[in-house]
Coordinates of C-alpha atoms and ligand atoms in Angstrom, one line a residue:
X77 CA -87.2 -8.8 -28.9
X78 CA -84.4 -8.3 -26.6
X79 CA -86.1 -5.8 -24.3
X80 CA -83.2 -5.7 -21.9
X81 CA -81.0 -4.1 -24.5
X82 CA -83.4 -1.4 -25.3
X83 CA -82.4 1.9 -23.7
X84 CA -83.5 5.5 -23.8
X85 CA -83.2 8.4 -21.4
X86 CA -84.9 11.7 -21.8
X87 CA -81.8 13.8 -21.5
X88 CA -78.2 14.0 -22.6
X89 CA -77.2 12.4 -25.9
X90 CA -80.6 10.5 -26.1
X91 CA -82.9 13.6 -26.0
X92 CA -80.8 16.5 -27.6
X93 CA -82.7 19.7 -28.5
X94 CA -81.2 21.0 -31.7
X95 CA -83.3 24.2 -31.4
X96 CA -86.3 25.2 -29.3
X97 CA -88.5 23.6 -31.8
X98 CA -86.8 20.3 -32.5
X99 CA -85.8 17.5 -30.2
X100 CA -83.5 14.9 -31.6
X101 CA -84.2 11.5 -29.8
X102 CA -82.2 8.4 -29.9
X103 CA -83.0 4.8 -29.0
X104 CA -80.3 2.0 -28.4
X105 CA -81.5 -1.5 -29.2
X106 CA -79.7 -4.9 -29.7
X107 CA -77.9 -5.1 -33.0
X108 CA -80.1 -6.4 -35.7
X109 CA -83.2 -6.8 -33.5
X110 CA -85.6 -4.2 -34.7
X111 CA -87.2 -3.7 -38.0
X112 CA -88.9 -0.4 -37.3
X113 CA -89.1 2.1 -34.6
X114 CA -91.6 5.0 -34.5
X115 CA -92.1 7.8 -32.0
X116 CA -95.5 9.3 -31.2
X117 CA -95.2 12.7 -29.6
X118 CA -97.2 15.8 -28.7
X119 CA -97.4 18.7 -26.2
X120 CA -97.1 17.4 -22.8
X121 CA -100.3 19.4 -21.7
X122 CA -102.4 18.1 -24.6
X123 CA -105.5 16.2 -23.5
X124 CA -105.8 14.1 -26.6
X125 CA -103.7 11.0 -27.4
X126 CA -100.8 12.1 -29.6
X127 CA -101.2 11.2 -33.2
X128 CA -98.1 12.9 -34.6
X129 CA -95.3 10.4 -35.3
X130 CA -91.7 10.3 -36.6
X131 CA -90.1 7.1 -38.1
X132 CA -86.8 6.8 -36.6
X133 CA -83.8 5.7 -38.8
X134 CA -81.0 3.4 -38.0
X135 CA -78.1 5.9 -37.9
X136 CA -75.3 3.9 -36.4
X137 CA -74.3 0.5 -35.0
X138 CA -71.5 -0.5 -32.9
X139 CA -70.5 -4.1 -31.7
X140 CA -73.6 -4.9 -29.9
X141 CA -76.2 -2.2 -30.6
X142 CA -78.1 -0.4 -33.3
X143 CA -78.9 3.3 -32.7
X144 CA -82.1 4.8 -34.0
X145 CA -82.5 8.5 -34.4
X146 CA -85.2 11.0 -35.3
X147 CA -86.1 14.6 -34.9
X148 CA -89.3 15.5 -33.2
X149 CA -90.8 18.8 -34.1
X150 CA -92.6 20.9 -31.4
X151 CA -94.3 24.3 -31.5
X152 CA -94.6 24.6 -27.7
X153 CA -91.0 23.4 -26.7
X154 CA -92.9 21.0 -24.3
X155 CA -92.7 17.4 -25.4
X156 CA -93.9 14.0 -24.4
X157 CA -93.2 10.9 -26.5
X158 CA -93.5 7.1 -26.5
X159 CA -91.7 4.7 -28.8
X160 CA -93.3 1.9 -30.8
X161 CA -90.8 -0.8 -31.5
X162 CA -91.2 -3.6 -33.9
X163 CA -89.5 -6.7 -35.2
X164 CA -90.8 -9.5 -37.2
X165 CA -92.5 -11.2 -34.4
X166 CA -93.6 -8.6 -31.9
X167 CA -94.3 -4.9 -31.3
X168 CA -94.4 -2.9 -28.1
X169 CA -95.0 0.6 -26.9
X170 CA -91.9 1.7 -24.9
X171 CA -92.2 4.6 -22.4
X172 CA -91.0 5.5 -19.0
X173 CA -92.9 2.6 -17.4
X174 CA -91.3 0.2 -19.7
X175 CA -92.7 -2.0 -22.4
X176 CA -96.4 -2.9 -23.0
X177 CA -98.8 -3.8 -25.7
X178 CA -101.1 -1.3 -24.2
X179 CA -99.9 2.2 -25.0
X180 CA -101.3 3.8 -21.8
X181 CA -99.4 1.3 -19.5
X182 CA -96.2 2.0 -21.3
X183 CA -96.2 5.6 -20.0
X184 CA -94.5 8.5 -21.8
X185 CA -91.1 10.1 -21.7
X186 CA -91.1 13.8 -21.0
X187 CA -88.8 16.6 -22.2
X188 CA -90.6 19.2 -20.1
X189 CA -89.5 22.4 -21.8
X190 CA -86.6 23.1 -24.1
X191 CA -85.0 25.9 -22.2
X192 CA -82.3 28.2 -23.6
X193 CA -79.6 26.5 -21.5
X194 CA -80.6 23.1 -22.8
X195 CA -79.4 24.2 -26.2
X196 CA -75.8 23.5 -27.1
X197 CA -74.3 26.9 -28.0
X198 CA -71.4 25.7 -30.2
X199 CA -69.8 28.6 -32.1
X200 CA -70.6 28.3 -35.8
X201 CA -66.9 28.7 -36.9
X202 CA -66.0 25.5 -35.1
X203 CA -67.9 23.5 -37.9
X204 CA -65.4 24.8 -40.4
X205 CA -62.2 24.4 -38.2
X206 CA -59.1 22.8 -39.1
X207 CA -56.7 22.9 -36.2
X208 CA -52.9 23.1 -36.1
X209 CA -51.3 22.2 -32.8
X210 CA -48.1 24.3 -32.0
X211 CA -45.7 23.4 -29.4
X212 CA -44.0 26.8 -29.4
X213 CA -40.6 25.9 -28.1
X214 CA -40.1 23.6 -31.2
X215 CA -42.1 25.3 -34.0
X216 CA -40.0 28.1 -35.2
X217 CA -37.2 30.4 -33.8
X218 CA -38.0 33.9 -35.0
X219 CA -36.0 35.8 -32.6
X220 CA -32.5 34.7 -31.4
X221 CA -32.3 37.5 -28.8
X222 CA -34.8 35.8 -26.6
X223 CA -33.3 32.2 -26.8
X224 CA -32.7 30.4 -23.5
X225 CA -29.1 29.6 -22.6
X226 CA -27.6 26.5 -24.0
X227 CA -30.0 26.0 -26.9
X228 CA -29.3 22.9 -28.8
X229 CA -28.9 23.1 -32.6
X230 CA -32.1 23.1 -34.6
X231 CA -31.4 20.3 -36.9
X232 CA -33.2 17.4 -38.5
X233 CA -31.1 15.0 -36.3
X234 CA -32.1 16.8 -33.0
X235 CA -33.4 14.3 -30.4
X236 CA -34.8 16.3 -27.6
X237 CA -34.3 15.3 -24.0
X238 CA -36.9 16.3 -21.2
X239 CA -35.0 19.5 -20.4
X240 CA -33.7 20.5 -23.9
X241 CA -34.3 24.0 -25.4
X242 CA -34.2 24.9 -29.0
X243 CA -35.4 28.6 -28.9
X244 CA -38.7 28.4 -30.7
X245 CA -41.0 31.5 -30.0
X246 CA -44.0 33.5 -31.0
X247 CA -42.2 35.6 -33.6
X248 CA -41.3 32.3 -35.3
X249 CA -45.1 31.5 -35.5
X250 CA -45.9 34.9 -36.7
X251 CA -43.3 34.6 -39.5
X252 CA -44.8 31.2 -40.6
X253 CA -48.4 32.3 -40.8
X254 CA -48.2 32.3 -44.6
X255 CA -47.0 28.7 -44.4
X256 CA -49.9 27.7 -42.2
X257 CA -52.3 29.5 -44.5
X258 CA -51.0 27.7 -47.5
X259 CA -51.4 24.4 -45.6
X260 CA -55.0 25.3 -45.1
X261 CA -55.5 25.4 -41.4
X262 CA -57.6 28.0 -39.6
X263 CA -57.3 27.3 -35.9
X264 CA -54.0 27.5 -34.0
X265 CA -53.8 25.6 -30.7
X266 CA -50.7 26.6 -28.7
X267 CA -49.6 24.4 -25.7
X268 CA -48.8 26.8 -22.8
X269 CA -47.1 30.2 -23.5
X270 CA -47.3 31.7 -20.0
X271 CA -44.2 32.3 -17.8
X272 CA -42.8 28.9 -16.6
X273 CA -39.3 27.4 -15.9
X274 CA -39.8 24.3 -18.3
X275 CA -39.6 23.9 -22.0
X276 CA -43.3 22.7 -22.2
X277 CA -44.6 25.4 -19.7
X278 CA -47.2 23.2 -18.0
X279 CA -45.8 24.4 -14.7
X280 CA -47.0 28.0 -14.7
X281 CA -45.4 30.7 -12.7
X282 CA -47.4 33.7 -13.9
X283 CA -50.7 33.3 -15.8
X284 CA -50.7 37.0 -16.8
X285 CA -47.2 37.0 -18.6
X286 CA -45.9 35.6 -21.8
X287 CA -42.8 33.5 -21.1
X288 CA -39.8 35.7 -22.0
X289 CA -38.3 32.9 -24.1
X290 CA -41.4 33.1 -26.3
X291 CA -41.8 36.9 -26.5
X292 CA -43.8 39.4 -24.7
X293 CA -47.4 40.6 -24.5
X294 CA -46.8 43.0 -27.5
X295 CA -45.6 40.2 -29.7
X296 CA -48.5 38.0 -28.6
X297 CA -51.1 40.7 -29.3
X298 CA -49.6 41.2 -32.7
X299 CA -49.6 37.5 -33.4
X300 CA -53.3 37.3 -32.5
X301 CA -54.2 40.2 -34.6
X302 CA -52.1 38.8 -37.6
X303 CA -53.6 35.4 -37.2
X304 CA -57.1 36.9 -37.3
X305 CA -56.2 38.8 -40.4
X306 CA -55.2 35.5 -42.0
X307 CA -58.6 34.1 -40.9
X308 CA -57.2 32.0 -38.1
X309 CA -58.4 31.6 -34.6
X310 CA -56.1 31.3 -31.5
X311 CA -56.7 28.9 -28.7
X312 CA -54.5 28.7 -25.6
X313 CA -53.8 26.0 -23.1
X314 CA -55.6 26.6 -19.7
X315 CA -53.5 24.8 -17.1
X316 CA -55.8 25.1 -14.1
X317 CA -55.6 21.8 -12.5
X318 CA -52.2 22.7 -11.0
X319 CA -49.7 25.6 -11.0
X320 CA -45.9 25.6 -11.0
X321 CA -44.0 25.8 -7.8
X322 CA -43.0 29.2 -8.6
X323 CA -46.7 30.5 -8.8
X324 CA -47.0 33.4 -6.2
X325 CA -49.6 31.7 -4.1
X326 CA -47.6 28.5 -3.7
X327 CA -44.4 30.5 -3.0
X328 CA -46.3 32.2 -0.3
X329 CA -47.1 28.8 1.2
X330 CA -43.6 27.7 1.0
X331 CA -42.5 31.0 2.8
X332 CA -45.2 31.1 5.4
X333 CA -46.5 27.6 5.9
X334 CA -49.9 27.1 7.5
X335 CA -50.5 30.9 8.2
X336 CA -50.2 31.7 4.5
X337 CA -53.4 33.1 3.3
X338 CA -52.9 30.7 0.3
X339 CA -52.5 27.7 2.4
X340 CA -55.8 26.2 1.3
X341 CA -55.4 27.1 -2.3
X342 CA -53.7 23.7 -2.6
X343 CA -54.0 20.2 -1.1
X344 CA -51.4 20.3 1.5
X345 CA -51.2 17.5 4.1
X346 CA -48.7 18.9 6.6
X347 CA -46.5 22.0 7.1
X348 CA -43.9 23.1 6.2
X349 CA -44.2 22.2 2.6
X350 CA -41.6 19.8 1.5
X351 CA -40.7 18.2 -1.8
X352 CA -38.4 15.4 -0.7
X353 CA -38.5 12.5 -0.5
X354 CA -42.0 12.9 -1.7
X355 CA -44.1 16.1 -1.9
X356 CA -46.4 16.5 1.0
X357 CA -49.0 18.0 -1.2
X358 CA -51.2 16.8 -4.1
X359 CA -49.6 17.2 -7.5
X360 CA -50.3 16.5 -11.2
X361 CA -50.0 12.7 -11.6
X362 CA -47.6 10.8 -9.4
X363 CA -45.5 13.0 -7.3
X364 CA -44.6 15.6 -10.0
X365 CA -43.5 18.0 -7.2
X366 CA -43.1 20.9 -9.7
X367 CA -47.0 20.9 -10.3
X368 CA -49.0 21.4 -7.1
X369 CA -52.7 20.6 -7.6
X370 CA -55.1 23.5 -7.0
X371 CA -58.2 23.4 -4.9
X372 CA -60.5 24.6 -7.7
X373 CA -63.6 24.4 -5.3
X374 CA -62.1 27.2 -3.2
X375 CA -63.9 30.4 -3.9
X376 CA -60.7 32.5 -4.1
X377 CA -59.0 30.1 -6.4
X378 CA -62.1 29.9 -8.6
X379 CA -62.2 33.8 -8.6
X380 CA -58.6 34.1 -9.5
X381 CA -58.6 31.5 -12.4
X382 CA -61.9 32.8 -13.8
X383 CA -60.4 36.2 -14.1
X384 CA -57.4 34.7 -15.8
X385 CA -59.7 32.9 -18.3
X386 CA -61.7 36.0 -19.0
X387 CA -58.7 38.3 -19.3
X388 CA -57.2 36.5 -22.3
X389 CA -60.4 36.2 -24.0
X390 CA -61.7 39.7 -23.3
X391 CA -58.6 41.9 -23.1
X392 CA -56.3 40.0 -25.5
X393 CA -58.8 38.6 -27.9
X394 CA -58.0 34.9 -27.9
X395 CA -60.7 32.6 -29.4
X396 CA -60.8 29.9 -26.9
X397 CA -59.1 27.5 -24.3
X398 CA -58.0 24.0 -24.3
X399 CA -58.3 22.8 -20.8
X400 CA -55.4 20.8 -19.4
X401 CA -56.2 17.6 -17.3
X402 CA -59.8 18.7 -17.7
X403 CA -61.3 15.6 -16.1
X404 CA -59.6 16.0 -12.7
X405 CA -60.9 19.4 -12.0
X406 CA -64.2 20.4 -10.3
X407 CA -67.1 20.3 -12.7
X408 CA -68.5 23.4 -10.9
X409 CA -65.4 25.2 -11.8
X410 CA -65.8 24.4 -15.5
X411 CA -69.5 25.4 -15.4
X412 CA -68.5 28.8 -14.1
X413 CA -65.6 28.9 -16.4
X414 CA -67.9 28.4 -19.4
X415 CA -70.2 31.3 -18.2
X416 CA -67.5 33.7 -17.8
X417 CA -65.7 32.9 -21.0
X418 CA -68.9 32.8 -23.2
X419 CA -70.0 36.0 -21.5
X420 CA -66.7 37.7 -22.6
X421 CA -67.1 36.3 -26.0
X422 CA -70.0 34.1 -27.1
X423 CA -67.9 32.9 -30.0
X424 CA -65.1 31.3 -27.8
X425 CA -64.5 27.7 -28.0
X426 CA -63.8 25.4 -25.0
X427 CA -62.1 22.2 -25.6
X428 CA -61.2 19.8 -22.7
X429 CA -58.4 17.4 -22.5
X430 CA -60.2 14.2 -21.9
X431 CA -58.7 10.9 -23.2
X432 CA -61.7 8.7 -22.5
X433 CA -65.6 8.9 -22.6
X434 CA -66.2 12.7 -22.1
X435 CA -69.9 12.7 -22.0
X436 CA -70.3 14.3 -18.6
X437 CA -68.4 17.3 -19.8
X438 CA -70.2 17.5 -23.2
X439 CA -73.8 18.0 -21.9
X440 CA -73.8 21.7 -22.9
X441 CA -72.9 23.2 -19.6
X442 CA -69.2 22.6 -19.6
X443 CA -67.1 22.0 -22.8
X444 CA -67.8 22.4 -26.5
X445 CA -65.5 19.7 -27.5
X446 CA -62.6 17.5 -26.3
X447 CA -59.3 16.3 -27.7
X448 CA -60.7 13.1 -29.4
X449 CA -58.3 10.4 -28.2
X450 CA -61.0 7.8 -28.7
X451 CA -60.8 8.7 -32.4
X452 CA -57.0 8.4 -32.3
X453 CA -57.1 5.1 -30.5
X454 CA -59.4 3.6 -33.2
X455 CA -57.3 5.1 -36.0
X456 CA -54.1 3.9 -34.5
X457 CA -55.5 0.4 -34.3
X458 CA -56.9 0.4 -37.8
X459 CA -54.5 2.5 -40.0
X460 CA -51.5 2.7 -37.7
X461 CA -51.0 -0.8 -36.6
X462 CA -53.5 -2.9 -38.5
X463 CA -54.7 -4.5 -35.4
X464 CA -58.4 -4.2 -36.1
X465 CA -60.5 -4.7 -39.2
X466 CA -63.0 -2.2 -40.8
X467 CA -66.0 -3.6 -39.0
X468 CA -64.4 -3.0 -35.6
X469 CA -63.2 0.4 -36.7
X470 CA -66.7 1.4 -37.6
X471 CA -68.0 0.0 -34.4
X472 CA -65.5 1.9 -32.3
X473 CA -66.1 5.1 -34.0
X474 CA -69.9 4.8 -34.0
X475 CA -69.7 3.9 -30.3
X476 CA -67.7 7.0 -29.6
X477 CA -70.1 9.2 -31.5
X478 CA -73.0 7.8 -29.8
X479 CA -71.7 8.9 -26.4
X480 CA -72.3 12.5 -27.3
X481 CA -75.0 14.9 -28.4
X482 CA -75.0 15.9 -32.0
X483 CA -73.1 19.3 -31.9
X484 CA -70.0 18.5 -30.0
X485 CA -69.4 15.6 -32.5
X486 CA -68.8 18.4 -35.1
X487 CA -66.3 20.3 -32.9
X488 CA -64.2 17.3 -31.8
X489 CA -60.4 17.8 -32.1
X490 CA -59.7 14.7 -34.1
X491 CA -56.2 13.9 -33.8
X492 CA -53.7 11.3 -35.0
X493 CA -51.2 12.3 -32.4
X494 CA -50.0 15.0 -30.1
X495 CA -47.3 16.4 -28.0
X496 CA -48.2 13.6 -25.5
X497 CA -48.0 10.7 -27.9
X498 CA -45.7 9.0 -30.4
X499 CA -46.1 10.6 -33.9
X500 CA -48.5 8.9 -36.2
X501 CA -45.9 8.2 -39.0
X502 CA -43.8 6.4 -36.5
X503 CA -46.7 4.4 -35.3
X504 CA -47.1 3.5 -39.1
X505 CA -43.5 2.2 -38.9
X506 CA -42.6 4.9 -41.4
X507 CA -45.1 3.7 -44.0
X508 CA -46.3 6.9 -45.7
X509 CA -49.1 5.3 -47.6
X510 CA -50.8 4.2 -44.3
X511 CA -50.4 7.6 -43.0
X512 CA -51.9 9.3 -46.0
X513 CA -54.9 7.1 -45.8
X514 CA -55.3 8.0 -42.1
X515 CA -55.0 11.7 -43.0
X516 CA -57.6 11.3 -45.8
X517 CA -59.9 9.6 -43.2
X518 CA -59.2 12.3 -40.5
X519 CA -59.9 15.2 -42.9
X520 CA -63.2 13.7 -44.2
X521 CA -64.7 12.5 -40.9
X522 CA -67.0 14.3 -38.6
X523 CA -65.2 16.8 -36.4
X524 CA -62.2 19.2 -36.7
X525 CA -59.1 17.6 -38.0
X526 CA -56.2 18.5 -35.7
X527 CA -52.7 18.4 -37.2
X528 CA -49.8 18.1 -34.8
X529 CA -47.1 20.5 -36.1
X530 CA -44.7 18.8 -38.5
X531 CA -46.8 15.7 -39.3
X532 CA -47.6 17.4 -42.6
X533 CA -43.9 17.3 -43.7
X534 CA -43.3 13.7 -42.5
X535 CA -41.8 14.2 -39.1
X536 CA -41.3 11.2 -36.9
X537 CA -40.7 10.7 -33.2
X538 CA -41.4 8.3 -30.3
X539 CA -43.4 9.3 -27.1
X540 CA -42.6 12.4 -25.0
X541 CA -40.0 14.0 -25.4
X542 CA -39.1 12.5 -28.8
X543 CA -42.4 13.6 -30.3
X544 CA -41.3 17.2 -29.7
X545 CA -38.4 17.5 -32.2
X546 CA -37.8 20.9 -33.7
X547 CA -39.9 21.4 -36.8
X548 CA -38.2 20.7 -40.0
X549 CA -38.1 23.9 -42.2
X550 CA -35.3 23.0 -44.7
X551 CA -37.4 22.4 -47.8
X552 CA -35.3 19.6 -49.1
X553 CA -35.6 17.7 -45.8
X554 CA -39.4 18.1 -45.8
X555 CA -41.7 15.6 -47.3
X556 CA -43.2 18.0 -49.9
X557 CA -45.3 15.3 -51.4
X558 CA -47.0 14.7 -48.1
X559 CA -47.4 18.4 -47.4
X560 CA -49.1 18.8 -50.9
X561 CA -51.3 15.8 -50.0
X562 CA -52.4 17.6 -46.7
X563 CA -53.1 20.7 -48.8
X564 CA -55.2 18.7 -51.2
X565 CA -57.4 16.9 -48.8
X566 CA -57.9 20.1 -46.8
X567 CA -59.0 21.9 -50.0
X568 CA -61.5 19.1 -50.7
X569 CA -62.8 19.5 -47.1
X570 CA -63.2 23.3 -47.7
X571 CA -65.0 22.8 -51.0
X572 CA -67.4 20.1 -49.8
X573 CA -69.7 21.4 -47.2
X574 CA -71.0 17.9 -46.5
X575 CA -67.6 17.0 -45.2
X576 CA -67.9 19.7 -42.6
X577 CA -71.5 19.7 -41.8
X578 CA -73.0 16.5 -43.1
X579 CA -74.1 13.5 -41.1
X580 CA -72.3 10.3 -41.3
X581 CA -73.4 6.7 -42.3
X582 CA -71.3 3.7 -43.0
X583 CA -71.1 2.9 -46.7
X584 CA -69.1 -0.4 -46.5
X585 CA -67.1 -2.1 -43.6
X586 CA -65.5 -5.3 -44.8
X587 CA -62.1 -6.8 -44.1
X588 CA -59.8 -3.8 -44.6
X589 CA -62.1 -1.8 -46.7
X590 CA -63.9 1.1 -45.0
X591 CA -66.2 3.5 -46.6
X592 CA -68.7 6.2 -45.3
X593 CA -71.1 8.8 -46.5
X594 CA -71.3 12.4 -45.5
X595 CA -74.6 13.8 -46.3
X596 CA -76.1 17.3 -46.1
X597 CA -79.5 17.8 -47.6
X598 CA -79.0 16.8 -51.2
X599 CA -75.2 16.8 -51.1
X600 CA -73.5 13.6 -50.5
X601 CA -69.7 12.7 -50.3
X602 CA -68.5 9.2 -50.1
X603 CA -65.1 8.2 -48.8
X604 CA -63.6 4.8 -49.2
X605 CA -60.2 3.5 -48.1
X606 CA -58.4 0.2 -48.8
X607 CA -56.2 -0.3 -45.8
X608 CA -54.5 -3.4 -47.1
X609 CA -51.4 -4.2 -49.2
X610 CA -53.4 -5.9 -52.0
X611 CA -55.8 -4.7 -54.7
X612 CA -59.4 -4.8 -53.9
X613 CA -62.5 -4.8 -56.1
X614 CA -65.6 -3.6 -54.6
X615 CA -69.3 -2.8 -55.6
X616 CA -71.0 0.0 -53.9
X617 CA -74.6 1.3 -53.7
X618 CA -75.0 4.9 -54.9
X619 CA -78.5 5.5 -53.7
X620 CA -77.3 8.2 -51.2
X621 CA -76.0 10.2 -54.1
X622 CA -79.4 10.2 -55.7
X623 CA -78.3 7.5 -58.2
X624 CA -76.5 9.7 -60.7
X625 CA -75.1 8.1 -63.8
X626 CA -71.7 9.6 -63.2
X627 CA -69.7 10.2 -60.0
X628 CA -66.6 12.4 -59.7
X629 CA -63.6 11.3 -57.8
X630 CA -62.1 14.4 -56.2
X631 CA -58.6 13.3 -55.4
X632 CA -57.9 12.4 -59.1
X633 CA -60.7 14.6 -60.7
X634 CA -61.8 11.6 -62.7
X635 CA -65.4 10.7 -63.5
X636 CA -66.7 7.2 -63.3
X637 CA -69.8 5.7 -64.6
X638 CA -72.4 4.0 -62.3
X639 CA -74.3 0.9 -63.5
X640 CA -78.0 1.0 -64.6
X641 CA -78.8 -0.6 -61.2
X642 CA -77.1 2.3 -59.5
X643 CA -74.0 0.5 -58.5
X644 CA -70.4 1.6 -58.6
X645 CA -67.7 -0.9 -59.4
X646 CA -64.2 0.1 -58.4
X647 CA -60.8 -1.4 -58.0
X648 CA -58.6 0.0 -55.3
X649 CA -54.8 -0.3 -55.3
X650 CA -53.0 -1.2 -52.0
X651 CA -53.6 1.7 -49.5
X652 CA -55.6 3.7 -51.9
X653 CA -58.4 6.0 -50.8
X654 CA -61.1 7.8 -52.9
X655 CA -63.6 10.5 -52.4
X656 CA -66.7 10.5 -54.6
X657 CA -69.5 13.0 -55.1
X658 CA -72.2 13.6 -57.8
X659 CA -71.1 16.3 -60.3
X660 CA -72.9 19.6 -59.6
Ligands
LIG896 C1 -42.7 14.5 -17.8 C2 -41.9 13.7 -18.6 C3 -42.6 12.4 -18.9 C4 -43.0 11.6 -17.6 C5 -43.9 12.6 -16.8 C6 -44.2 12.1 -15.4 O1 -41.6 14.4 -19.8 O2 -41.7 11.5 -19.7 O3 -43.7 10.5 -17.9 O4 -43.1 13.9 -16.6 O5 -43.3 12.2 -14.5 C7 -46.4 18.2 -18.9 C8 -45.3 17.9 -20.0 C9 -44.8 16.5 -19.9 C10 -44.4 16.2 -18.4 C11 -45.6 16.5 -17.5 C12 -45.1 16.3 -16.0 O6 -45.8 18.3 -21.2 O7 -43.7 16.4 -20.7 O8 -43.9 14.9 -18.4 O9 -46.0 17.8 -17.6 O10 -44.2 17.2 -15.6 C13 -52.5 11.8 -18.6 C14 -53.4 13.0 -18.2 C15 -53.3 14.2 -19.2 C16 -51.8 14.6 -19.5 C17 -51.2 13.3 -19.9 C18 -49.6 13.6 -20.0 O11 -54.8 12.6 -18.0 O12 -54.0 15.2 -18.7 O13 -51.2 12.3 -18.8 N1 -51.8 15.6 -20.5 C19 -51.5 17.0 -20.2 C20 -50.7 17.8 -21.1 C21 -49.3 17.3 -20.9 C22 -48.8 17.9 -19.6 C23 -49.7 17.7 -18.6 C24 -51.0 17.3 -18.8 C25 -49.5 18.2 -17.2 O14 -51.2 17.6 -22.4 O15 -48.4 17.7 -21.9 O16 -47.5 17.3 -19.2 O17 -49.7 19.6 -17.2 C26 -53.7 7.2 -20.7 C27 -54.5 7.9 -19.5 C28 -54.5 9.3 -19.7 C29 -53.1 9.8 -19.7 C30 -52.4 9.2 -20.9 C31 -51.0 9.7 -21.2 O18 -54.4 7.0 -21.8 O19 -55.7 7.3 -19.4 O20 -55.2 9.9 -18.7 O21 -53.1 11.2 -19.7 O22 -52.5 7.8 -20.9 O23 -50.3 9.3 -20.1
LIG897 CA1 -36.1 32.5 -29.8

């Protein structure tokens, strides 16, 4: 047995209370090494040796490891436990002292008490969320009277430059709510809408004002109210890592230098403030002088921005925040942010922008979710560029899920692309079949699918700013077949609870064929994709479906027979995907 590969810790993703009376534990072991893993558990004050046990199941594997998972029931919320790990040759107890053939010497892991704050308080609605990302300057122009000067023509051929304007606004979004409803999304994520001099508005001047090019407070309140009436939630972008140079506090420092009462709201190395040849203050990224970085550990800065966060949730009624550059801001700031926002509205959702392993922020005390770029990277490599096979796709996805506790996995913003990346169809070299397969995958996987505006009608574009072209509204220029495909897969997601709330297990990962099962109690949905340009025949096990004699394919509506041995034989066309479930 490869003891060095065996890992557990009694917190975080490895000991995750799902309720006060259930602790989900996870054990990581060398791939293929263990034949069984059992956990003996009991109340940590009990005098007797614990006789209750749970058999763990292998629930995921990545390149090097298998992950075993099981749920330990508890009546007292106070748990101690020890693993019993076995392979063909050996068996050991594994506790906090390490491995031993003697149970007592191995020691026990302790989850002292499942407190209220140990629980992950994810709002229930997130489980059913389908997100649509709107870059307001480019989505729809509903009010010409607020257009910036020199707007460029809103055409299919438009190619935005970093400083282009097209005139999109909030009225435009409001007018298009029926379109969004028809598509089947129910969460709108807006990139910044507060007053700012740029087209993207990540350099905020005033956190309490809607940018006049987008509308005013009245329009926004109306939009929120209407969105809610259409069953849609509204999430705004919280840019609290930095401000714009026009923000009142930074202006004050420019005007008054070191004696400004806001001088230590920023990271300024010398006075007076200068922007040339290089800014003498910290900024977002490399010397982006228009974005001075905030000192979020400063009590006044903290107080100011927590008020902002609360105001939009409590007074205006938004449903959550997406946090810009979230991994460069003080964790204590985000902890306080969570408390203020959840107090104002316990149903609010907090989504960080973290492009990498986000586990420190997803322990339950900071964010509910992140923009899932690890998902995107894997999907780009498999579907988009064909750089990896199904086994590696499965390993990368499993690895990224295993970084996190259970609940945040269900609230991930699973994106194919965003306003910061090349568009996915462009990544696919314009090959719509590959894009559709990726969309099918995205909308059946664990977590919230996030659609970047325009992807659903076949928009293309390279990286920023080309990915921010004005939305195509002319019907004959839209890819309506793709739009209808999105509607269909989103409808399937709505109709199959297992796709939203079920667990996930690999079904097949071989060559360019990838299949997985989503299971919720007795419901099971199986998804399979052929990400290759040739026909593939495959035989699949149907045990997870309860071995029915017939399965229904949900994209075509056709039924298929399974064999007496409980197998399903199918032939997949190039780039074909299927979704199976047992008839109800
Ligand atoms: C502008 C130009 C760009 C130029 C950039 C830098 O348009 O072409 O490269 O300036 O000079 C906003 C605007 C951008 C603007 C930027 C600066 O939307 O158009 O770019 O401000 O003025 C990292 C961060 C991540 C960040 C991305 C962009 O970690 O937080 O970079 N994303 C957010 C928003 C952006 C926004 C800002 C932050 C600033 O979503 O839209 O930009 O408020 C790797 C790294 C990641 C990195 C990622 C992308 O994977 O690991 O950390 O993200 O690449 O670079
Ligand atoms: Ca306008």
